Short mmCIF file of N, CA, C and O in Angstrom, two decimals:
data_model
loop_
_atom_site.label_atom_id
_atom_site.label_comp_id
_atom_site.label_asym_id
_atom_site.label_seq_id
_atom_site.Cartn_x
_atom_site.Cartn_y
_atom_site.Cartn_z
N MET A 27 -19.42 -11.24 28.55
CA MET A 27 -18.79 -10.00 28.94
C MET A 27 -19.19 -8.94 27.92
O MET A 27 -19.07 -9.13 26.72
N ARG A 28 -19.68 -7.83 28.41
CA ARG A 28 -20.04 -6.72 27.53
C ARG A 28 -18.81 -5.85 27.32
O ARG A 28 -18.12 -5.50 28.26
N VAL A 29 -18.57 -5.51 26.06
CA VAL A 29 -17.42 -4.68 25.72
C VAL A 29 -17.87 -3.55 24.81
O VAL A 29 -18.89 -3.65 24.12
N LYS A 30 -17.11 -2.47 24.82
CA LYS A 30 -17.44 -1.29 24.03
C LYS A 30 -16.29 -0.98 23.09
O LYS A 30 -15.13 -0.92 23.52
N CYS A 31 -16.60 -0.76 21.82
CA CYS A 31 -15.58 -0.43 20.82
C CYS A 31 -15.03 0.96 21.12
O CYS A 31 -15.78 1.89 21.40
N VAL A 32 -13.71 1.10 21.03
CA VAL A 32 -13.08 2.38 21.33
C VAL A 32 -13.27 3.40 20.22
O VAL A 32 -13.12 4.60 20.44
N ILE A 33 -13.63 2.96 19.02
CA ILE A 33 -13.78 3.87 17.89
C ILE A 33 -15.24 4.30 17.70
O ILE A 33 -15.55 5.48 17.66
N CYS A 34 -16.14 3.32 17.57
CA CYS A 34 -17.53 3.67 17.23
C CYS A 34 -18.48 3.60 18.43
O CYS A 34 -19.67 3.86 18.28
N ASP A 35 -18.00 3.23 19.60
CA ASP A 35 -18.79 3.14 20.83
C ASP A 35 -19.95 2.16 20.77
O ASP A 35 -20.91 2.29 21.52
N SER A 36 -19.88 1.17 19.88
CA SER A 36 -20.92 0.14 19.86
C SER A 36 -20.63 -0.87 20.97
O SER A 36 -19.48 -1.14 21.31
N ILE A 37 -21.67 -1.41 21.54
CA ILE A 37 -21.54 -2.36 22.64
C ILE A 37 -21.80 -3.75 22.09
O ILE A 37 -22.83 -4.00 21.47
N ASN A 38 -20.85 -4.67 22.32
CA ASN A 38 -20.95 -6.04 21.86
C ASN A 38 -20.81 -7.00 23.03
O ASN A 38 -20.41 -6.61 24.13
N GLU A 39 -21.10 -8.24 22.78
CA GLU A 39 -21.02 -9.29 23.80
C GLU A 39 -19.93 -10.28 23.41
O GLU A 39 -19.90 -10.76 22.29
N LEU A 40 -19.01 -10.55 24.34
CA LEU A 40 -17.98 -11.57 24.15
C LEU A 40 -18.25 -12.72 25.11
O LEU A 40 -18.70 -12.50 26.24
N PRO A 41 -17.97 -13.95 24.68
CA PRO A 41 -18.09 -15.08 25.63
C PRO A 41 -17.12 -14.87 26.79
O PRO A 41 -15.99 -14.41 26.60
N ASP A 42 -17.56 -15.19 28.00
CA ASP A 42 -16.76 -14.93 29.20
C ASP A 42 -15.41 -15.64 29.19
O ASP A 42 -14.45 -15.13 29.75
N TYR A 43 -15.33 -16.79 28.58
CA TYR A 43 -14.11 -17.58 28.65
C TYR A 43 -13.30 -17.55 27.36
O TYR A 43 -12.43 -18.37 27.15
N SER A 44 -13.57 -16.59 26.51
CA SER A 44 -12.78 -16.47 25.28
C SER A 44 -11.43 -15.84 25.61
O SER A 44 -11.28 -15.11 26.59
N PRO A 45 -10.41 -16.12 24.81
CA PRO A 45 -9.08 -15.52 25.06
C PRO A 45 -9.11 -14.00 25.03
O PRO A 45 -8.39 -13.34 25.80
N GLU A 46 -9.92 -13.42 24.16
CA GLU A 46 -9.98 -11.96 24.07
C GLU A 46 -10.60 -11.37 25.33
O GLU A 46 -10.13 -10.34 25.84
N ALA A 47 -11.63 -12.00 25.88
CA ALA A 47 -12.24 -11.51 27.12
C ALA A 47 -11.26 -11.60 28.29
O ALA A 47 -11.18 -10.69 29.11
N LYS A 48 -10.49 -12.68 28.32
CA LYS A 48 -9.51 -12.84 29.39
C LYS A 48 -8.43 -11.76 29.28
O LYS A 48 -8.01 -11.19 30.29
N LYS A 49 -8.00 -11.46 28.06
CA LYS A 49 -6.98 -10.43 27.86
C LYS A 49 -7.50 -9.07 28.32
O LYS A 49 -6.78 -8.31 28.96
N LEU A 50 -8.76 -8.77 28.02
CA LEU A 50 -9.33 -7.49 28.41
C LEU A 50 -9.51 -7.39 29.92
O LEU A 50 -9.36 -6.32 30.51
N ARG A 51 -9.85 -8.49 30.56
CA ARG A 51 -10.03 -8.48 32.02
C ARG A 51 -8.72 -8.33 32.75
O ARG A 51 -8.62 -7.57 33.72
N ASN A 52 -7.68 -9.04 32.31
CA ASN A 52 -6.42 -9.09 33.05
C ASN A 52 -5.47 -7.96 32.72
O ASN A 52 -4.59 -7.65 33.51
N ARG A 53 -5.64 -7.35 31.57
CA ARG A 53 -4.74 -6.25 31.17
C ARG A 53 -5.59 -5.07 30.72
O ARG A 53 -5.94 -4.97 29.55
N PRO A 54 -5.91 -4.16 31.62
CA PRO A 54 -6.82 -3.06 31.28
C PRO A 54 -6.31 -2.12 30.19
O PRO A 54 -7.08 -1.39 29.61
N ILE A 55 -5.01 -2.15 29.90
CA ILE A 55 -4.50 -1.26 28.86
C ILE A 55 -4.92 -1.72 27.47
O ILE A 55 -4.98 -0.94 26.54
N HIS A 56 -5.24 -3.01 27.32
CA HIS A 56 -5.72 -3.52 26.04
C HIS A 56 -7.14 -3.01 25.81
O HIS A 56 -7.94 -2.93 26.74
N THR A 57 -7.45 -2.65 24.60
CA THR A 57 -8.77 -2.13 24.28
C THR A 57 -9.46 -3.01 23.25
O THR A 57 -8.81 -3.76 22.52
N TYR A 58 -10.78 -2.90 23.20
CA TYR A 58 -11.57 -3.71 22.28
C TYR A 58 -11.94 -2.88 21.06
O TYR A 58 -12.29 -1.70 21.17
N MET A 59 -11.84 -3.50 19.89
CA MET A 59 -12.27 -2.87 18.65
C MET A 59 -13.21 -3.86 17.95
O MET A 59 -12.86 -5.04 17.78
N CYS A 60 -14.40 -3.39 17.56
CA CYS A 60 -15.38 -4.26 16.93
C CYS A 60 -14.86 -4.74 15.57
O CYS A 60 -13.97 -4.12 14.98
N PRO A 61 -15.37 -5.86 15.07
CA PRO A 61 -14.89 -6.41 13.80
C PRO A 61 -15.06 -5.45 12.62
O PRO A 61 -14.21 -5.42 11.72
N ILE A 62 -16.10 -4.65 12.62
CA ILE A 62 -16.32 -3.70 11.53
C ILE A 62 -15.21 -2.66 11.49
O ILE A 62 -14.63 -2.38 10.44
N CYS A 63 -14.89 -2.07 12.64
CA CYS A 63 -13.82 -1.07 12.70
C CYS A 63 -12.47 -1.71 12.40
O CYS A 63 -11.63 -1.11 11.72
N HIS A 64 -12.24 -2.91 12.90
CA HIS A 64 -10.97 -3.60 12.66
C HIS A 64 -10.77 -3.85 11.17
O HIS A 64 -9.68 -3.61 10.63
N ASP A 65 -11.80 -4.31 10.48
CA ASP A 65 -11.70 -4.56 9.04
C ASP A 65 -11.49 -3.26 8.27
O ASP A 65 -10.69 -3.22 7.33
N ARG A 66 -12.17 -2.20 8.67
CA ARG A 66 -12.03 -0.92 7.98
C ARG A 66 -10.60 -0.39 8.11
O ARG A 66 -10.00 0.06 7.14
N ILE A 67 -10.04 -0.47 9.30
CA ILE A 67 -8.68 0.01 9.52
C ILE A 67 -7.67 -0.84 8.77
O ILE A 67 -6.72 -0.32 8.16
N SER A 68 -7.86 -2.17 8.77
CA SER A 68 -6.91 -3.03 8.06
C SER A 68 -6.97 -2.81 6.56
O SER A 68 -5.93 -2.82 5.88
N GLU A 69 -8.15 -2.56 6.00
CA GLU A 69 -8.26 -2.27 4.57
C GLU A 69 -7.54 -0.98 4.21
O GLU A 69 -6.80 -0.91 3.22
N ARG A 70 -7.73 0.04 5.01
CA ARG A 70 -7.07 1.32 4.74
C ARG A 70 -5.55 1.23 4.91
O ARG A 70 -4.80 1.83 4.14
N THR A 71 -5.11 0.48 5.89
CA THR A 71 -3.67 0.30 6.09
C THR A 71 -3.06 -0.45 4.92
O THR A 71 -1.99 -0.07 4.42
N ASN A 72 -3.72 -1.51 4.47
CA ASN A 72 -3.22 -2.26 3.32
C ASN A 72 -3.20 -1.40 2.06
O ASN A 72 -2.30 -1.53 1.23
N ALA A 73 -4.16 -0.51 1.90
CA ALA A 73 -4.18 0.39 0.76
C ALA A 73 -3.00 1.36 0.84
O ALA A 73 -2.37 1.67 -0.19
N ARG A 74 -2.68 1.84 2.04
CA ARG A 74 -1.53 2.74 2.21
C ARG A 74 -0.23 2.01 1.92
O ARG A 74 0.70 2.57 1.32
N ILE A 75 -0.11 0.76 2.34
CA ILE A 75 1.09 -0.02 2.08
C ILE A 75 1.25 -0.25 0.58
O ILE A 75 2.36 -0.21 0.04
N ALA A 76 0.15 -0.47 -0.14
CA ALA A 76 0.19 -0.74 -1.57
C ALA A 76 0.65 0.46 -2.38
O ALA A 76 1.11 0.30 -3.52
N THR A 77 0.55 1.67 -1.84
CA THR A 77 0.99 2.84 -2.58
C THR A 77 2.50 2.88 -2.75
O THR A 77 2.99 3.52 -3.67
N GLY A 78 3.23 2.22 -1.88
CA GLY A 78 4.68 2.21 -1.97
C GLY A 78 5.34 3.36 -1.22
O GLY A 78 6.56 3.41 -1.09
N ARG A 79 4.57 4.31 -0.74
CA ARG A 79 5.14 5.44 -0.02
C ARG A 79 5.05 5.24 1.49
O ARG A 79 5.48 6.09 2.25
N PHE A 80 4.49 4.15 1.92
CA PHE A 80 4.33 3.86 3.34
C PHE A 80 5.62 3.25 3.87
O PHE A 80 6.16 2.32 3.30
N ILE A 81 6.15 3.80 4.95
CA ILE A 81 7.40 3.33 5.53
C ILE A 81 7.14 2.80 6.94
O ILE A 81 6.53 3.49 7.75
N PHE A 82 7.57 1.57 7.18
CA PHE A 82 7.46 1.03 8.52
C PHE A 82 8.57 1.61 9.38
O PHE A 82 9.75 1.56 9.02
N ARG A 83 8.23 2.17 10.50
CA ARG A 83 9.22 2.71 11.44
C ARG A 83 9.41 1.67 12.54
O ARG A 83 8.62 1.56 13.47
N LYS A 84 10.45 0.90 12.43
CA LYS A 84 10.74 -0.13 13.42
C LYS A 84 11.88 0.33 14.30
O LYS A 84 12.82 0.97 13.84
N LYS A 85 11.80 -0.02 15.57
CA LYS A 85 12.88 0.30 16.49
C LYS A 85 14.07 -0.58 16.17
O LYS A 85 13.94 -1.77 15.90
N HIS A 86 15.24 0.00 16.21
CA HIS A 86 16.46 -0.75 16.01
C HIS A 86 16.95 -1.23 17.35
O HIS A 86 16.98 -0.47 18.32
N SER A 87 17.32 -2.47 17.41
CA SER A 87 17.84 -3.00 18.67
C SER A 87 19.25 -2.49 18.89
O SER A 87 20.02 -2.27 17.96
N LEU A 88 19.59 -2.30 20.13
CA LEU A 88 20.90 -1.78 20.49
C LEU A 88 21.88 -2.90 20.85
O LEU A 88 22.81 -2.69 21.61
N VAL A 89 21.66 -4.08 20.28
CA VAL A 89 22.55 -5.20 20.54
C VAL A 89 23.83 -5.00 19.76
O VAL A 89 23.82 -4.76 18.55
N GLU A 90 24.94 -5.07 20.46
CA GLU A 90 26.23 -4.89 19.80
C GLU A 90 26.62 -6.16 19.07
O GLU A 90 26.39 -7.26 19.54
N ASP A 91 27.20 -5.99 17.91
CA ASP A 91 27.68 -7.14 17.15
C ASP A 91 28.93 -7.70 17.81
O ASP A 91 29.81 -6.96 18.25
N GLU A 92 29.02 -9.01 17.84
CA GLU A 92 30.20 -9.66 18.40
C GLU A 92 31.21 -9.88 17.29
O GLU A 92 30.89 -10.38 16.23
N PHE A 93 32.46 -9.52 17.54
CA PHE A 93 33.50 -9.69 16.54
C PHE A 93 34.44 -10.78 16.95
O PHE A 93 34.75 -11.08 18.01
#
């Protein structure tokens, strides 16, 4: 399966029966990112986390506590 990176527009080949290819075929909202772009983004994110000023914004669940 030929796939295109959403960031750098490079075209790569994925095996047809790999889990990632199946995910891309069955759920079009999922996008492909090449390993180079993925590594670059993860390095920069980890560097931002290491500064100590990075805050994770997580959704709070609206589950009521039982008393």
